[in-house]
Coordinates of C-alpha atoms and ligand atoms in Angstrom, one line a residue:
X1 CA 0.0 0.0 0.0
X2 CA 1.1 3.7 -0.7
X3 CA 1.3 5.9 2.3
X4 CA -0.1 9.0 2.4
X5 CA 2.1 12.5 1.4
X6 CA 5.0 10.6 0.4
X7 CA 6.8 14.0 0.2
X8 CA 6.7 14.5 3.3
X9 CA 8.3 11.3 4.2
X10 CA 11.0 11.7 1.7
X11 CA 11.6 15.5 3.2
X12 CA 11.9 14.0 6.8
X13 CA 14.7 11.7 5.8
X14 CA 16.7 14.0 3.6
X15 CA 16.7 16.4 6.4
X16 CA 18.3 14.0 9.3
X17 CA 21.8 11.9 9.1
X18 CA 21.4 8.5 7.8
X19 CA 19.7 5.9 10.3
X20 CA 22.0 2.8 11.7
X21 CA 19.2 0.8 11.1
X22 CA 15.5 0.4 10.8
X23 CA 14.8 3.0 13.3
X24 CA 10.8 2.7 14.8
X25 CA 10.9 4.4 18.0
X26 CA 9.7 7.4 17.4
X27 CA 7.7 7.1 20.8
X28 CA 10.7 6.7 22.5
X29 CA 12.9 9.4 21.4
X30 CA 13.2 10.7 17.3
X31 CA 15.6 11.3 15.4
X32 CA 16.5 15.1 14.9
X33 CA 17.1 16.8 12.0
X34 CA 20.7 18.2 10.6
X35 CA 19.5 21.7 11.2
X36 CA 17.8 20.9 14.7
X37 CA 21.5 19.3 15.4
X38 CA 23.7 22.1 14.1
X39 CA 21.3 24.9 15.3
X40 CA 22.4 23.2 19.0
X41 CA 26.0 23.1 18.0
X42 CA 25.8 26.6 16.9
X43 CA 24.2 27.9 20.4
X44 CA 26.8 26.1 22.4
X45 CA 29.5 27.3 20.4
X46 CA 28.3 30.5 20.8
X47 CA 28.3 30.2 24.5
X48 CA 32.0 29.3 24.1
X49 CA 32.8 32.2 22.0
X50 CA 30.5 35.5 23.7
X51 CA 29.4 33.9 26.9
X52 CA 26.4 31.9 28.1
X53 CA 24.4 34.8 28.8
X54 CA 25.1 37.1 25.6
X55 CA 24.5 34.0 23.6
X56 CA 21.3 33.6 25.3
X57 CA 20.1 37.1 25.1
X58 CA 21.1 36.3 21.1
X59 CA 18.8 33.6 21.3
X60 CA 16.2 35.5 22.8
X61 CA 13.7 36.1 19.5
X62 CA 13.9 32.8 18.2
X63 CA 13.0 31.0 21.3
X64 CA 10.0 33.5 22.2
X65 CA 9.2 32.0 18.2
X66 CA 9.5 29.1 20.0
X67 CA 7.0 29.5 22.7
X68 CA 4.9 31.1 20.0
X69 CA 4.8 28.1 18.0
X70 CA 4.4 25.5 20.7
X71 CA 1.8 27.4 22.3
X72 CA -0.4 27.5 19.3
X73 CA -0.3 24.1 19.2
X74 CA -1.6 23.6 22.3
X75 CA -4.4 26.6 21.8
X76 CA -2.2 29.0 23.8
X77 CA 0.3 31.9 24.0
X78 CA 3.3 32.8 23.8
X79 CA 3.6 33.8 27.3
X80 CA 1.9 31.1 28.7
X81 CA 5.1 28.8 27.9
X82 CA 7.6 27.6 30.3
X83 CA 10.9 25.5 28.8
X84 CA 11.3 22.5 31.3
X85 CA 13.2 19.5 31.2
X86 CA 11.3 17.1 30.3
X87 CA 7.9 16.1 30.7
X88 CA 8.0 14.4 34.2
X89 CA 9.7 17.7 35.4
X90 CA 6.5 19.9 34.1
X91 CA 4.4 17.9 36.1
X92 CA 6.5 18.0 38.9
X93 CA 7.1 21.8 39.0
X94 CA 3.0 22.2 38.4
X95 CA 2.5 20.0 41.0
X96 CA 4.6 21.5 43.2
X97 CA 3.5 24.9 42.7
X98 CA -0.3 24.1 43.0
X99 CA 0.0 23.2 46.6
X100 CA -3.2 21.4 46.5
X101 CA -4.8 19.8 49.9
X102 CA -3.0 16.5 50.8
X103 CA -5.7 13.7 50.4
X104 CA -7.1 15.7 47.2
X105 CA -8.3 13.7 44.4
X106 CA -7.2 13.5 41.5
X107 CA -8.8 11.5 38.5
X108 CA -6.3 9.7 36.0
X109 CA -6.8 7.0 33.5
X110 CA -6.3 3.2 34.3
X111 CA -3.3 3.1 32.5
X112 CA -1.4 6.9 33.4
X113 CA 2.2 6.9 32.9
X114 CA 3.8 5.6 36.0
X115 CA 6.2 8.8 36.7
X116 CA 2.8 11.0 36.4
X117 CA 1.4 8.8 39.2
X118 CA 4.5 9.1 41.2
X119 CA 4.3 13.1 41.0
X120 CA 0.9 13.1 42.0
X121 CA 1.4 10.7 45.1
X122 CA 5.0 11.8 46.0
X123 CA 3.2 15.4 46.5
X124 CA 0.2 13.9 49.1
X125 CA -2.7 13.5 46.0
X126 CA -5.0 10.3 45.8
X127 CA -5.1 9.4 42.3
X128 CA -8.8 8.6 41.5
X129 CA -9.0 5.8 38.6
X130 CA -11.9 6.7 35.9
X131 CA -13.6 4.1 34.4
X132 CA -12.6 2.9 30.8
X133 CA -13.4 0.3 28.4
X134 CA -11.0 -2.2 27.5
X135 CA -8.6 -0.5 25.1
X136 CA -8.1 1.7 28.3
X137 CA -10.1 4.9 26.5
X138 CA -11.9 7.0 29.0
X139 CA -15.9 6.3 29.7
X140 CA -17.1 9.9 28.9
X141 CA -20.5 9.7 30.6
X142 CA -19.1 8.1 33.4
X143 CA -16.9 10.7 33.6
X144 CA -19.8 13.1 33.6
X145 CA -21.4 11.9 36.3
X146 CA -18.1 11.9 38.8
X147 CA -17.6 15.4 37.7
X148 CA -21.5 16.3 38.7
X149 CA -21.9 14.0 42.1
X150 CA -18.1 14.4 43.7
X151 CA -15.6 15.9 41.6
X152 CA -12.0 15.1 42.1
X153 CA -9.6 18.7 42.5
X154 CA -8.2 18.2 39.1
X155 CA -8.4 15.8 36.4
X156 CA -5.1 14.6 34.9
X157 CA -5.5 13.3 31.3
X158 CA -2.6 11.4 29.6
X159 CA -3.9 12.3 26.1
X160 CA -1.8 9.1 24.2
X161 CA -0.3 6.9 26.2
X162 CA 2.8 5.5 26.6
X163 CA 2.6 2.0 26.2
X164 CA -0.5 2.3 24.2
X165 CA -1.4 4.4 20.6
X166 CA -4.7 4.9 21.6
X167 CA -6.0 8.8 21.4
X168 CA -8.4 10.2 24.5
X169 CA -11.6 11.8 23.9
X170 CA -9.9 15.1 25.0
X171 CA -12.4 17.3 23.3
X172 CA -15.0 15.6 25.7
X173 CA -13.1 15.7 28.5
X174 CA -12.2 19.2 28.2
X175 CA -15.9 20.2 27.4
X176 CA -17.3 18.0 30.8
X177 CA -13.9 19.7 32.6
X178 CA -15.3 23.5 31.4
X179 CA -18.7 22.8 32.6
X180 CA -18.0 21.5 35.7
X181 CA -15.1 24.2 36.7
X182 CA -12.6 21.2 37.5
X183 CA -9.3 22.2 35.9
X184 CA -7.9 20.2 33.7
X185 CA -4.5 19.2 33.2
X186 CA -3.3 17.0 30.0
X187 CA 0.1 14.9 29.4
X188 CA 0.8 15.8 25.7
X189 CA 4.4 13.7 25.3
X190 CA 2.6 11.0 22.9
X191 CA 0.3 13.1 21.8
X192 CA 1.8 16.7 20.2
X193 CA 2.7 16.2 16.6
X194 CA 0.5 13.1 16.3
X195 CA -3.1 14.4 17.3
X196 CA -4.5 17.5 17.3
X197 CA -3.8 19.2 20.9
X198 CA -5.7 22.4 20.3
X199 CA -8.4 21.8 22.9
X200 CA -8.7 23.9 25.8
X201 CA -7.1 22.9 29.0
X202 CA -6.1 24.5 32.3
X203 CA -2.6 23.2 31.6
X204 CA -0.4 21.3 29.3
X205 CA 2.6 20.2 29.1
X206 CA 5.0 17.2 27.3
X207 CA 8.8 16.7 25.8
X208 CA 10.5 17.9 23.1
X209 CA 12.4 14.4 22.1
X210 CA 9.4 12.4 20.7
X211 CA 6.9 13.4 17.7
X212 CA 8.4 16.7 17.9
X213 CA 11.8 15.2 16.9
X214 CA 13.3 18.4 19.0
X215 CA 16.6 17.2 21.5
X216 CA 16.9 15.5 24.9
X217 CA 16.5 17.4 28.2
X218 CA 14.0 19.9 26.7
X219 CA 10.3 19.3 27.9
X220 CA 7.4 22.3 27.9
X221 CA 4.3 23.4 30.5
X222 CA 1.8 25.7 29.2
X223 CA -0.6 27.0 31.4
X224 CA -3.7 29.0 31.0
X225 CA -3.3 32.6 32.9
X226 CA -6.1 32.6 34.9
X227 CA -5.1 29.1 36.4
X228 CA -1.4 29.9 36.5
X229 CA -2.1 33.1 38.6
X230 CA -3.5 30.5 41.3
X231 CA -0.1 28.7 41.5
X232 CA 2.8 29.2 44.0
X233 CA 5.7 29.0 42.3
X234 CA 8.7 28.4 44.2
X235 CA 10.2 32.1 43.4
X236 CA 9.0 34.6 41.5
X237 CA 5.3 36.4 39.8
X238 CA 2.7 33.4 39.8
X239 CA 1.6 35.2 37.0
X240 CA 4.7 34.9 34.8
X241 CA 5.6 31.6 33.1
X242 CA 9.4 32.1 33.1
X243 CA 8.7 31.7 37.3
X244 CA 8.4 28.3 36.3
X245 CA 11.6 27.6 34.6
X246 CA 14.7 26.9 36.3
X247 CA 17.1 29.5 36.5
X248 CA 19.8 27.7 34.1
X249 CA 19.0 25.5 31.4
X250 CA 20.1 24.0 28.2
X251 CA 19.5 27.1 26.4
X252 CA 21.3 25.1 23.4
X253 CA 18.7 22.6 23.6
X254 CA 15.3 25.0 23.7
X255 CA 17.0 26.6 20.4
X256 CA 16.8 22.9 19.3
X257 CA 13.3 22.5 20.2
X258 CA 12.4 26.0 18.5
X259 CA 13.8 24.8 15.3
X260 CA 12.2 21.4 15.6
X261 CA 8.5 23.0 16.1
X262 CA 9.4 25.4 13.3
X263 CA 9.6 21.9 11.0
X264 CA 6.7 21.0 12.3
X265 CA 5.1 23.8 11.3
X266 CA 6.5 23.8 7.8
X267 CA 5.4 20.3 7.5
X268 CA 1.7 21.3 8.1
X269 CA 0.8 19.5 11.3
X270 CA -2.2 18.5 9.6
X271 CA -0.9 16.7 6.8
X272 CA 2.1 15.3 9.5
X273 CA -1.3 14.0 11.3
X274 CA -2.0 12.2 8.4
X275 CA 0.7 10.6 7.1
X276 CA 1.3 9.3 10.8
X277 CA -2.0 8.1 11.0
X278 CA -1.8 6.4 7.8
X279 CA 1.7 5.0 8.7
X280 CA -0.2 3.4 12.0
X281 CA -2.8 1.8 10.2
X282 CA -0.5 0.0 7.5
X283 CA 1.7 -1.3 10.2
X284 CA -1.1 -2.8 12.0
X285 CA -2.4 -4.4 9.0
X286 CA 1.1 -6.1 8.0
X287 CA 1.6 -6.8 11.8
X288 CA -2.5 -8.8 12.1
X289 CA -1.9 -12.1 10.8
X290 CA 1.7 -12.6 12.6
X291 CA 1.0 -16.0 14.3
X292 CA 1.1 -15.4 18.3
X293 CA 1.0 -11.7 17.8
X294 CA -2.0 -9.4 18.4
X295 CA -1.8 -6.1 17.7
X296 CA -3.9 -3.8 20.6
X297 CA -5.0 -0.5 18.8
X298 CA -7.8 -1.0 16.3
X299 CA -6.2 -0.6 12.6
X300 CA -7.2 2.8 11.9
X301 CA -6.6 4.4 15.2
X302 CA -4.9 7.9 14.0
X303 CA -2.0 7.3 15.7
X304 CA 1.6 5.7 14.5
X305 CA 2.3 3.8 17.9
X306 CA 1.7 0.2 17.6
X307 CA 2.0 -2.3 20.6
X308 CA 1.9 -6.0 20.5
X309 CA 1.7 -9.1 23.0
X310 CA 3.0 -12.0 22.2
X311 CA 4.7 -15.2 23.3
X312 CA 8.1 -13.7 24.4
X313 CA 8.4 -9.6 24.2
X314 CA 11.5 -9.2 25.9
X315 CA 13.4 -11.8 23.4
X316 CA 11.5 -10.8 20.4
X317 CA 12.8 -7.1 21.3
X318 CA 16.0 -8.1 21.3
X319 CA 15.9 -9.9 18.5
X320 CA 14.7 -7.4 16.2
X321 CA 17.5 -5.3 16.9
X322 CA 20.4 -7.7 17.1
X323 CA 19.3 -9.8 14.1
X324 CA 17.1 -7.3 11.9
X325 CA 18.8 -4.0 13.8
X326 CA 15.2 -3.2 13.9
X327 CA 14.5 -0.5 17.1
X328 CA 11.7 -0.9 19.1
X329 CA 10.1 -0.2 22.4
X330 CA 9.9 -2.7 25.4
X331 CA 7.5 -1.8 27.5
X332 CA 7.7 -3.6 30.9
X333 CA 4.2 -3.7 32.9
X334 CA 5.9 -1.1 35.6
X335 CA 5.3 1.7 33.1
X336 CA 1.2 1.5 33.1
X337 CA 1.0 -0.5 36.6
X338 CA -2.9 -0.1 36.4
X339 CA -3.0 -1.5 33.2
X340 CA -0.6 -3.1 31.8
X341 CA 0.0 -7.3 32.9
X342 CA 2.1 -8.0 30.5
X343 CA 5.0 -6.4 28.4
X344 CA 4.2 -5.1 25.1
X345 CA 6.4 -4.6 22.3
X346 CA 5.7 -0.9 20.5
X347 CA 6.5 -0.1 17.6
X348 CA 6.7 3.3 16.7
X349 CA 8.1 4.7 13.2
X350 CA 8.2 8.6 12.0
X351 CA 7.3 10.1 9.1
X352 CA 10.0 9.0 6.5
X353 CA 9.3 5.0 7.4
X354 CA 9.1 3.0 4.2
X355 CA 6.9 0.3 2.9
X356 CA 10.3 -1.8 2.0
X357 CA 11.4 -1.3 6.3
X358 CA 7.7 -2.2 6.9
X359 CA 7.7 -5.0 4.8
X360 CA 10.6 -6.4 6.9
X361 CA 9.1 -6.1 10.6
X362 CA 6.5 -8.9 9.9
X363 CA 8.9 -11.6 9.0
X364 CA 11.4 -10.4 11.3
X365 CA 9.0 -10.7 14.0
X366 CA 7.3 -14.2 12.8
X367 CA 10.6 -15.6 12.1
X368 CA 11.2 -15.8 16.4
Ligands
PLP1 C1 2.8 9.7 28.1 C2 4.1 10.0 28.7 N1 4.1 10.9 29.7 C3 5.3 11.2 30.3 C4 6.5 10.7 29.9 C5 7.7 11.1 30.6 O1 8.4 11.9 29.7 P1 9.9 12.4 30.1 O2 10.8 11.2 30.0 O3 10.2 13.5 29.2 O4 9.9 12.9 31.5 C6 6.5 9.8 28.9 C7 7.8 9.2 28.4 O5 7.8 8.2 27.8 C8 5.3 9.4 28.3 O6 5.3 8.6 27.2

């Protein structure tokens, strides 16, 4: 089968150094582009040459392009941005700054990420599990009537998960969240770049190394104003979302990030949506009939993460890469506790996959 905007797959692969091997772990970390990599050698060597601090004051316009740019995504503004370092550090500082009541509930999918349930219960909070069906996907109308009879102090929605390509009814979420006045606080690291995140929340935040294809170390929080002015931050104007950042930071690597949203961008996200979407389906299809394999996201999910069970995950991981050097995801049951009984293998290619590496993963993984 042809995948959809084949240009854009070919563009994606001209741009980045050549792959070691058959690289579908997007969902773990991408691969960045030449320019993301040499805009990031060009900061630090800047730093070397001026000074850490001139070179960041340099850097100043492109990064507020940056935050403009990621905050769109997410339906926000520019000054509603904070540069973290990675996703469980967003949650963390928001967390930390919200200061909510020890004991306080707070409602999270059967399968949230288990650093996101850490944060939550490391800072006093009693994660409240919603009811789902069995792919894990929030029950909407049960949902409803939690938020109407005893609503939690937040709900925490993990938009894609890790260890699971299946996409969250956000846009119902965030609707029942608005009518009920419980804010509403979404995990975007699986989903920006592969689903559209412009749906109003209280607060957002993710990572710059997966969809995005940005560097390591560089993660985001973006948080409505009239929510962040509630916050405590540890120093600093509640108001202001640099209060949230730390003081120093891999200034080299948020130039990264900037230029890696600014691809996006180029792309089209909605096309990039497509083609992922498309890329999802056709490796579900080739992956279907692999005897003692079942693939867990229905085919046309619009999503390009993939996870199987099977007889032996761990092996078969290993497998792929030393025999096939085909990169995948394990994913042991310790990162979904609440859902997850097994480990499931995730497959998880960008935009510039081909059908010939696709063709490859089904006999690779049948030949175990
Ligand atoms: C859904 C989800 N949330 C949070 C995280 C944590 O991200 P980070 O490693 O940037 O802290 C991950 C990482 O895999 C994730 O997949």
């Amino acid at each position: 089968m042809t995948l959809p905007h084949p240009e854009l797959g070919a563009a994606w692969r001209a741009a980045r150094p050549r792959p070691a091997g058959v690289h579908l772990d997007s969902a773990a970390c991408s691969r960045q582009s030449t320019k993301v990599l040499d805009a990031v050698a060009h900061h630090a060597r800047h730093e070397a040459e001026v000074g850490g601090y001139l070179a960041e004051e340099s850097a100043e316009m492109l990064l507020q392009q940056g935050r403009s740019v990621l905050a769109g995504l997410v339906g926000m503004a520019a000054a509603d941005v904070s540069f973290t370092e990675s996703a469980s550090s967003s949650v963390r500082i928001l967390l930390d700054a919200w200061r909510l009541p020890a004991g306080a509930r707070v409602a999270v999918l059967p399968g949230e990420y288990h650093g996101n349930l850490a944060g939550l219960t490391h800072e006093g909070l009693e994660p409240q599990v919603l009811a789902a069906d069995d792919l894990g996907r929030v029950d909407v109308d049960a949902l409803a009537r939690l938020l109407r009879s005893t609503p939690p102090a937040a709900v925490h929605l993990t938009a894609v998960a890790s260890h699971r390509g299946v996409v969250q009814p956000w846009v119902e979420v965030s609707r029942l969240c608005r009518a009920t006045g419980v804010p509403l606080v979404v995990d975007v690291a699986q989903a920006l770049g592969q689903v559209d995140c412009d749906i109003p929340a209280d607060a957002v935040y993710g990572t710059s190394r997966k969809w995005m294809a940005g560097p390591r170390g560089v993660g985001f929080l973006v948080t409505r104003p009239a929510f962040r002015a509630g916050l405590t931050p540890v120093q600093g104007d509640p108001a202001d979302a640099l209060s949230y950042e730390t003081h120093d930071a891999h200034v080299a690597g948020r130039v990264g990030l900037t230029l890696a949203v600014g691809e996006h961008l180029a792309a089209g996200p909605v096309a990039v949506r497509e083609r992922l979407a498309g890329i999802g389906r056709a490796v579900r299809e080739r992956l279907a009939g692999v005897p003692g394999w079942q693939v867990v996201e229905p085919v046309d999910e619009p999503t390009a993460a993939t996870t199987l069970t099977g007889p032996d995950v761990v092996t078969a991981h290993a497998r792929l890469r030393a025999e096939h050097g085909i990169l995948t995801t394990l994913c042991l049951p310790a990162r979904a506790p609440g859902e997850l009984s097994a480990p499931v293998l995730r497959v998880s290619p960008h935009l510039d996959v081909t059908d010939a590496e696709l063709d490859v993963l089904a006999p690779a993984l049948a030949a175990g």
